[in-house]
């Protein structure tokens, strides 16, 4: 049996429905275990950050994209001891490409090139 059954189901549902080109799932539950709302919770999988890149998000605004993911994970969100918090980053492949290009441009060119003496 898996040590991360909730994460496994989340990964499966998102992969099947959205066919993402990128899917990163971070289980942040340990960071929140001390919160009052988590006292008595038997689940170790309650807080997730998920980054999804998918063509399925094309021509949809962020709220609609998030609703798509919430609908996929309704059962996990509604279940007692299920997902308590979900942070989403949703992009299309074009948006991901533009973001990568912007980040590269911000890195800039080196101010000077230092060459090693080969002698």
mmCIF file with all atom_site columns, C-alpha atoms in Angstrom:
data_model
loop_
_atom_site.group_PDB
_atom_site.id
_atom_site.type_symbol
_atom_site.label_atom_id
_atom_site.label_alt_id
_atom_site.label_comp_id
_atom_site.label_asym_id
_atom_site.label_entity_id
_atom_site.label_seq_id
_atom_site.pdbx_PDB_ins_code
_atom_site.Cartn_x
_atom_site.Cartn_y
_atom_site.Cartn_z
_atom_site.occupancy
_atom_site.B_iso_or_equiv
_atom_site.pdbx_formal_charge
_atom_site.auth_seq_id
_atom_site.auth_comp_id
_atom_site.auth_asym_id
_atom_site.auth_atom_id
_atom_site.pdbx_PDB_model_num
ATOM 1   C CA . UNK A 1 1   ? 0.000   0.000  0.000   1.00 0.00 ? 1   UNK A CA 1
ATOM 2   C CA . UNK A 1 2   ? 1.216   3.495  -0.842  1.00 0.00 ? 2   UNK A CA 1
ATOM 3   C CA . UNK A 1 3   ? 2.449   5.857  1.863   1.00 0.00 ? 3   UNK A CA 1
ATOM 4   C CA . UNK A 1 4   ? 0.761   8.735  -0.019  1.00 0.00 ? 4   UNK A CA 1
ATOM 5   C CA . UNK A 1 5   ? -2.699  7.476  -1.063  1.00 0.00 ? 5   UNK A CA 1
ATOM 6   C CA . UNK A 1 6   ? -4.278  10.962 -1.318  1.00 0.00 ? 6   UNK A CA 1
ATOM 7   C CA . UNK A 1 7   ? -1.416  12.307 -3.431  1.00 0.00 ? 7   UNK A CA 1
ATOM 8   C CA . UNK A 1 8   ? -1.625  9.205  -5.632  1.00 0.00 ? 8   UNK A CA 1
ATOM 9   C CA . UNK A 1 9   ? -5.345  9.760  -6.274  1.00 0.00 ? 9   UNK A CA 1
ATOM 10  C CA . UNK A 1 10  ? -4.788  13.481 -6.932  1.00 0.00 ? 10  UNK A CA 1
ATOM 11  C CA . UNK A 1 11  ? -2.019  12.677 -9.440  1.00 0.00 ? 11  UNK A CA 1
ATOM 12  C CA . UNK A 1 12  ? -4.157  10.037 -11.176 1.00 0.00 ? 12  UNK A CA 1
ATOM 13  C CA . UNK A 1 13  ? -7.289  12.208 -11.457 1.00 0.00 ? 13  UNK A CA 1
ATOM 14  C CA . UNK A 1 14  ? -5.422  15.269 -12.741 1.00 0.00 ? 14  UNK A CA 1
ATOM 15  C CA . UNK A 1 15  ? -3.341  13.217 -15.181 1.00 0.00 ? 15  UNK A CA 1
ATOM 16  C CA . UNK A 1 16  ? -6.356  11.408 -16.625 1.00 0.00 ? 16  UNK A CA 1
ATOM 17  C CA . UNK A 1 17  ? -8.580  14.473 -16.926 1.00 0.00 ? 17  UNK A CA 1
ATOM 18  C CA . UNK A 1 18  ? -6.161  17.258 -17.852 1.00 0.00 ? 18  UNK A CA 1
ATOM 19  C CA . UNK A 1 19  ? -3.285  15.403 -19.587 1.00 0.00 ? 19  UNK A CA 1
ATOM 20  C CA . UNK A 1 20  ? -0.746  17.859 -18.131 1.00 0.00 ? 20  UNK A CA 1
ATOM 21  C CA . UNK A 1 21  ? 2.631   18.475 -19.727 1.00 0.00 ? 21  UNK A CA 1
ATOM 22  C CA . UNK A 1 22  ? 3.850   19.423 -16.243 1.00 0.00 ? 22  UNK A CA 1
ATOM 23  C CA . UNK A 1 23  ? 2.434   18.272 -12.913 1.00 0.00 ? 23  UNK A CA 1
ATOM 24  C CA . UNK A 1 24  ? 4.207   19.050 -9.655  1.00 0.00 ? 24  UNK A CA 1
ATOM 25  C CA . UNK A 1 25  ? 2.546   18.079 -6.379  1.00 0.00 ? 25  UNK A CA 1
ATOM 26  C CA . UNK A 1 26  ? 3.967   19.193 -3.046  1.00 0.00 ? 26  UNK A CA 1
ATOM 27  C CA . UNK A 1 27  ? 2.608   17.777 0.203   1.00 0.00 ? 27  UNK A CA 1
ATOM 28  C CA . UNK A 1 28  ? 2.933   20.621 2.714   1.00 0.00 ? 28  UNK A CA 1
ATOM 29  C CA . UNK A 1 29  ? 0.908   18.867 5.422   1.00 0.00 ? 29  UNK A CA 1
ATOM 30  C CA . UNK A 1 30  ? 3.808   18.570 7.882   1.00 0.00 ? 30  UNK A CA 1
ATOM 31  C CA . UNK A 1 31  ? 4.178   22.374 7.873   1.00 0.00 ? 31  UNK A CA 1
ATOM 32  C CA . UNK A 1 32  ? 0.578   22.707 9.094   1.00 0.00 ? 32  UNK A CA 1
ATOM 33  C CA . UNK A 1 33  ? 0.255   19.748 11.471  1.00 0.00 ? 33  UNK A CA 1
ATOM 34  C CA . UNK A 1 34  ? 0.494   22.049 14.516  1.00 0.00 ? 34  UNK A CA 1
ATOM 35  C CA . UNK A 1 35  ? -2.486  24.201 13.451  1.00 0.00 ? 35  UNK A CA 1
ATOM 36  C CA . UNK A 1 36  ? -5.505  24.002 15.724  1.00 0.00 ? 36  UNK A CA 1
ATOM 37  C CA . UNK A 1 37  ? -7.748  22.886 12.845  1.00 0.00 ? 37  UNK A CA 1
ATOM 38  C CA . UNK A 1 38  ? -5.466  19.859 12.305  1.00 0.00 ? 38  UNK A CA 1
ATOM 39  C CA . UNK A 1 39  ? -5.578  18.628 15.916  1.00 0.00 ? 39  UNK A CA 1
ATOM 40  C CA . UNK A 1 40  ? -7.083  15.165 15.966  1.00 0.00 ? 40  UNK A CA 1
ATOM 41  C CA . UNK A 1 41  ? -6.676  14.672 12.222  1.00 0.00 ? 41  UNK A CA 1
ATOM 42  C CA . UNK A 1 42  ? -5.441  11.187 11.380  1.00 0.00 ? 42  UNK A CA 1
ATOM 43  C CA . UNK A 1 43  ? -4.445  12.149 7.838   1.00 0.00 ? 43  UNK A CA 1
ATOM 44  C CA . UNK A 1 44  ? -0.887  13.096 6.924   1.00 0.00 ? 44  UNK A CA 1
ATOM 45  C CA . UNK A 1 45  ? -2.102  14.458 3.590   1.00 0.00 ? 45  UNK A CA 1
ATOM 46  C CA . UNK A 1 46  ? -4.169  17.578 4.144   1.00 0.00 ? 46  UNK A CA 1
ATOM 47  C CA . UNK A 1 47  ? -2.270  20.492 2.552   1.00 0.00 ? 47  UNK A CA 1
ATOM 48  C CA . UNK A 1 48  ? -1.081  20.502 -1.055  1.00 0.00 ? 48  UNK A CA 1
ATOM 49  C CA . UNK A 1 49  ? 0.560   22.885 -3.524  1.00 0.00 ? 49  UNK A CA 1
ATOM 50  C CA . UNK A 1 50  ? -0.044  21.808 -7.094  1.00 0.00 ? 50  UNK A CA 1
ATOM 51  C CA . UNK A 1 51  ? 1.424   23.260 -10.272 1.00 0.00 ? 51  UNK A CA 1
ATOM 52  C CA . UNK A 1 52  ? -0.290  22.124 -13.477 1.00 0.00 ? 52  UNK A CA 1
ATOM 53  C CA . UNK A 1 53  ? 0.517   22.983 -17.083 1.00 0.00 ? 53  UNK A CA 1
ATOM 54  C CA . UNK A 1 54  ? -2.157  21.805 -19.483 1.00 0.00 ? 54  UNK A CA 1
ATOM 55  C CA . UNK A 1 55  ? -3.727  22.668 -22.843 1.00 0.00 ? 55  UNK A CA 1
ATOM 56  C CA . UNK A 1 56  ? -7.073  22.055 -21.103 1.00 0.00 ? 56  UNK A CA 1
ATOM 57  C CA . UNK A 1 57  ? -6.678  25.506 -19.486 1.00 0.00 ? 57  UNK A CA 1
ATOM 58  C CA . UNK A 1 58  ? -6.434  27.308 -22.821 1.00 0.00 ? 58  UNK A CA 1
ATOM 59  C CA . UNK A 1 59  ? -8.854  30.263 -23.112 1.00 0.00 ? 59  UNK A CA 1
ATOM 60  C CA . UNK A 1 60  ? -9.969  29.874 -19.472 1.00 0.00 ? 60  UNK A CA 1
ATOM 61  C CA . UNK A 1 61  ? -9.381  32.435 -16.735 1.00 0.00 ? 61  UNK A CA 1
ATOM 62  C CA . UNK A 1 62  ? -7.726  31.357 -13.457 1.00 0.00 ? 62  UNK A CA 1
ATOM 63  C CA . UNK A 1 63  ? -11.018 30.991 -11.506 1.00 0.00 ? 63  UNK A CA 1
ATOM 64  C CA . UNK A 1 64  ? -12.410 28.632 -14.168 1.00 0.00 ? 64  UNK A CA 1
ATOM 65  C CA . UNK A 1 65  ? -9.187  26.623 -14.168 1.00 0.00 ? 65  UNK A CA 1
ATOM 66  C CA . UNK A 1 66  ? -9.295  26.301 -10.394 1.00 0.00 ? 66  UNK A CA 1
ATOM 67  C CA . UNK A 1 67  ? -12.946 25.231 -10.516 1.00 0.00 ? 67  UNK A CA 1
ATOM 68  C CA . UNK A 1 68  ? -11.938 22.474 -12.964 1.00 0.00 ? 68  UNK A CA 1
ATOM 69  C CA . UNK A 1 69  ? -9.388  21.136 -10.474 1.00 0.00 ? 69  UNK A CA 1
ATOM 70  C CA . UNK A 1 70  ? -11.745 21.506 -7.483  1.00 0.00 ? 70  UNK A CA 1
ATOM 71  C CA . UNK A 1 71  ? -14.403 19.544 -9.389  1.00 0.00 ? 71  UNK A CA 1
ATOM 72  C CA . UNK A 1 72  ? -11.892 16.764 -10.091 1.00 0.00 ? 72  UNK A CA 1
ATOM 73  C CA . UNK A 1 73  ? -10.915 16.587 -6.419  1.00 0.00 ? 73  UNK A CA 1
ATOM 74  C CA . UNK A 1 74  ? -14.382 17.128 -4.910  1.00 0.00 ? 74  UNK A CA 1
ATOM 75  C CA . UNK A 1 75  ? -14.415 13.779 -3.125  1.00 0.00 ? 75  UNK A CA 1
ATOM 76  C CA . UNK A 1 76  ? -10.968 14.335 -1.576  1.00 0.00 ? 76  UNK A CA 1
ATOM 77  C CA . UNK A 1 77  ? -11.907 17.874 -0.506  1.00 0.00 ? 77  UNK A CA 1
ATOM 78  C CA . UNK A 1 78  ? -15.267 16.851 1.005   1.00 0.00 ? 78  UNK A CA 1
ATOM 79  C CA . UNK A 1 79  ? -14.128 13.743 2.884   1.00 0.00 ? 79  UNK A CA 1
ATOM 80  C CA . UNK A 1 80  ? -13.451 14.035 6.626   1.00 0.00 ? 80  UNK A CA 1
ATOM 81  C CA . UNK A 1 81  ? -9.678  13.968 7.048   1.00 0.00 ? 81  UNK A CA 1
ATOM 82  C CA . UNK A 1 82  ? -9.298  14.743 3.350   1.00 0.00 ? 82  UNK A CA 1
ATOM 83  C CA . UNK A 1 83  ? -7.678  17.717 1.686   1.00 0.00 ? 83  UNK A CA 1
ATOM 84  C CA . UNK A 1 84  ? -7.963  20.771 3.939   1.00 0.00 ? 84  UNK A CA 1
ATOM 85  C CA . UNK A 1 85  ? -5.997  23.270 1.824   1.00 0.00 ? 85  UNK A CA 1
ATOM 86  C CA . UNK A 1 86  ? -5.129  23.396 -1.854  1.00 0.00 ? 86  UNK A CA 1
ATOM 87  C CA . UNK A 1 87  ? -2.847  25.981 -3.467  1.00 0.00 ? 87  UNK A CA 1
ATOM 88  C CA . UNK A 1 88  ? -2.997  25.898 -7.263  1.00 0.00 ? 88  UNK A CA 1
ATOM 89  C CA . UNK A 1 89  ? -0.799  27.276 -10.017 1.00 0.00 ? 89  UNK A CA 1
ATOM 90  C CA . UNK A 1 90  ? -2.445  26.609 -13.381 1.00 0.00 ? 90  UNK A CA 1
ATOM 91  C CA . UNK A 1 91  ? -0.891  27.479 -16.747 1.00 0.00 ? 91  UNK A CA 1
ATOM 92  C CA . UNK A 1 92  ? -1.074  26.619 -20.409 1.00 0.00 ? 92  UNK A CA 1
ATOM 93  C CA . UNK A 1 93  ? 2.095   25.448 -22.198 1.00 0.00 ? 93  UNK A CA 1
ATOM 94  C CA . UNK A 1 94  ? 2.288   28.875 -23.905 1.00 0.00 ? 94  UNK A CA 1
ATOM 95  C CA . UNK A 1 95  ? 2.109   30.656 -20.542 1.00 0.00 ? 95  UNK A CA 1
ATOM 96  C CA . UNK A 1 96  ? 4.781   28.364 -19.124 1.00 0.00 ? 96  UNK A CA 1
ATOM 97  C CA . UNK A 1 97  ? 7.026   29.070 -22.121 1.00 0.00 ? 97  UNK A CA 1
ATOM 98  C CA . UNK A 1 98  ? 6.551   32.854 -21.781 1.00 0.00 ? 98  UNK A CA 1
ATOM 99  C CA . UNK A 1 99  ? 7.301   32.649 -18.048 1.00 0.00 ? 99  UNK A CA 1
ATOM 100 C CA . UNK A 1 100 ? 10.506  30.681 -18.696 1.00 0.00 ? 100 UNK A CA 1
ATOM 101 C CA . UNK A 1 101 ? 11.604  33.203 -21.345 1.00 0.00 ? 101 UNK A CA 1
ATOM 102 C CA . UNK A 1 102 ? 10.872  36.099 -18.954 1.00 0.00 ? 102 UNK A CA 1
ATOM 103 C CA . UNK A 1 103 ? 12.889  34.433 -16.191 1.00 0.00 ? 103 UNK A CA 1
ATOM 104 C CA . UNK A 1 104 ? 15.808  33.855 -18.570 1.00 0.00 ? 104 UNK A CA 1
ATOM 105 C CA . UNK A 1 105 ? 15.693  37.500 -19.697 1.00 0.00 ? 105 UNK A CA 1
ATOM 106 C CA . UNK A 1 106 ? 15.744  38.653 -16.071 1.00 0.00 ? 106 UNK A CA 1
ATOM 107 C CA . UNK A 1 107 ? 18.924  36.643 -15.517 1.00 0.00 ? 107 UNK A CA 1
ATOM 108 C CA . UNK A 1 108 ? 20.611  38.892 -18.070 1.00 0.00 ? 108 UNK A CA 1
ATOM 109 C CA . UNK A 1 109 ? 24.015  38.597 -19.637 1.00 0.00 ? 109 UNK A CA 1
ATOM 110 C CA . UNK A 1 110 ? 27.169  38.392 -17.555 1.00 0.00 ? 110 UNK A CA 1
ATOM 111 C CA . UNK A 1 111 ? 28.896  41.765 -17.073 1.00 0.00 ? 111 UNK A CA 1
ATOM 112 C CA . UNK A 1 112 ? 32.329  40.404 -17.978 1.00 0.00 ? 112 UNK A CA 1
ATOM 113 C CA . UNK A 1 113 ? 33.794  37.183 -19.205 1.00 0.00 ? 113 UNK A CA 1
ATOM 114 C CA . UNK A 1 114 ? 36.845  35.950 -17.365 1.00 0.00 ? 114 UNK A CA 1
ATOM 115 C CA . UNK A 1 115 ? 39.113  33.623 -19.284 1.00 0.00 ? 115 UNK A CA 1
ATOM 116 C CA . UNK A 1 116 ? 41.409  31.171 -17.570 1.00 0.00 ? 116 UNK A CA 1
ATOM 117 C CA . UNK A 1 117 ? 45.106  31.323 -18.453 1.00 0.00 ? 117 UNK A CA 1
ATOM 118 C CA . UNK A 1 118 ? 45.844  28.036 -20.192 1.00 0.00 ? 118 UNK A CA 1
ATOM 119 C CA . UNK A 1 119 ? 49.633  28.397 -19.853 1.00 0.00 ? 119 UNK A CA 1
#
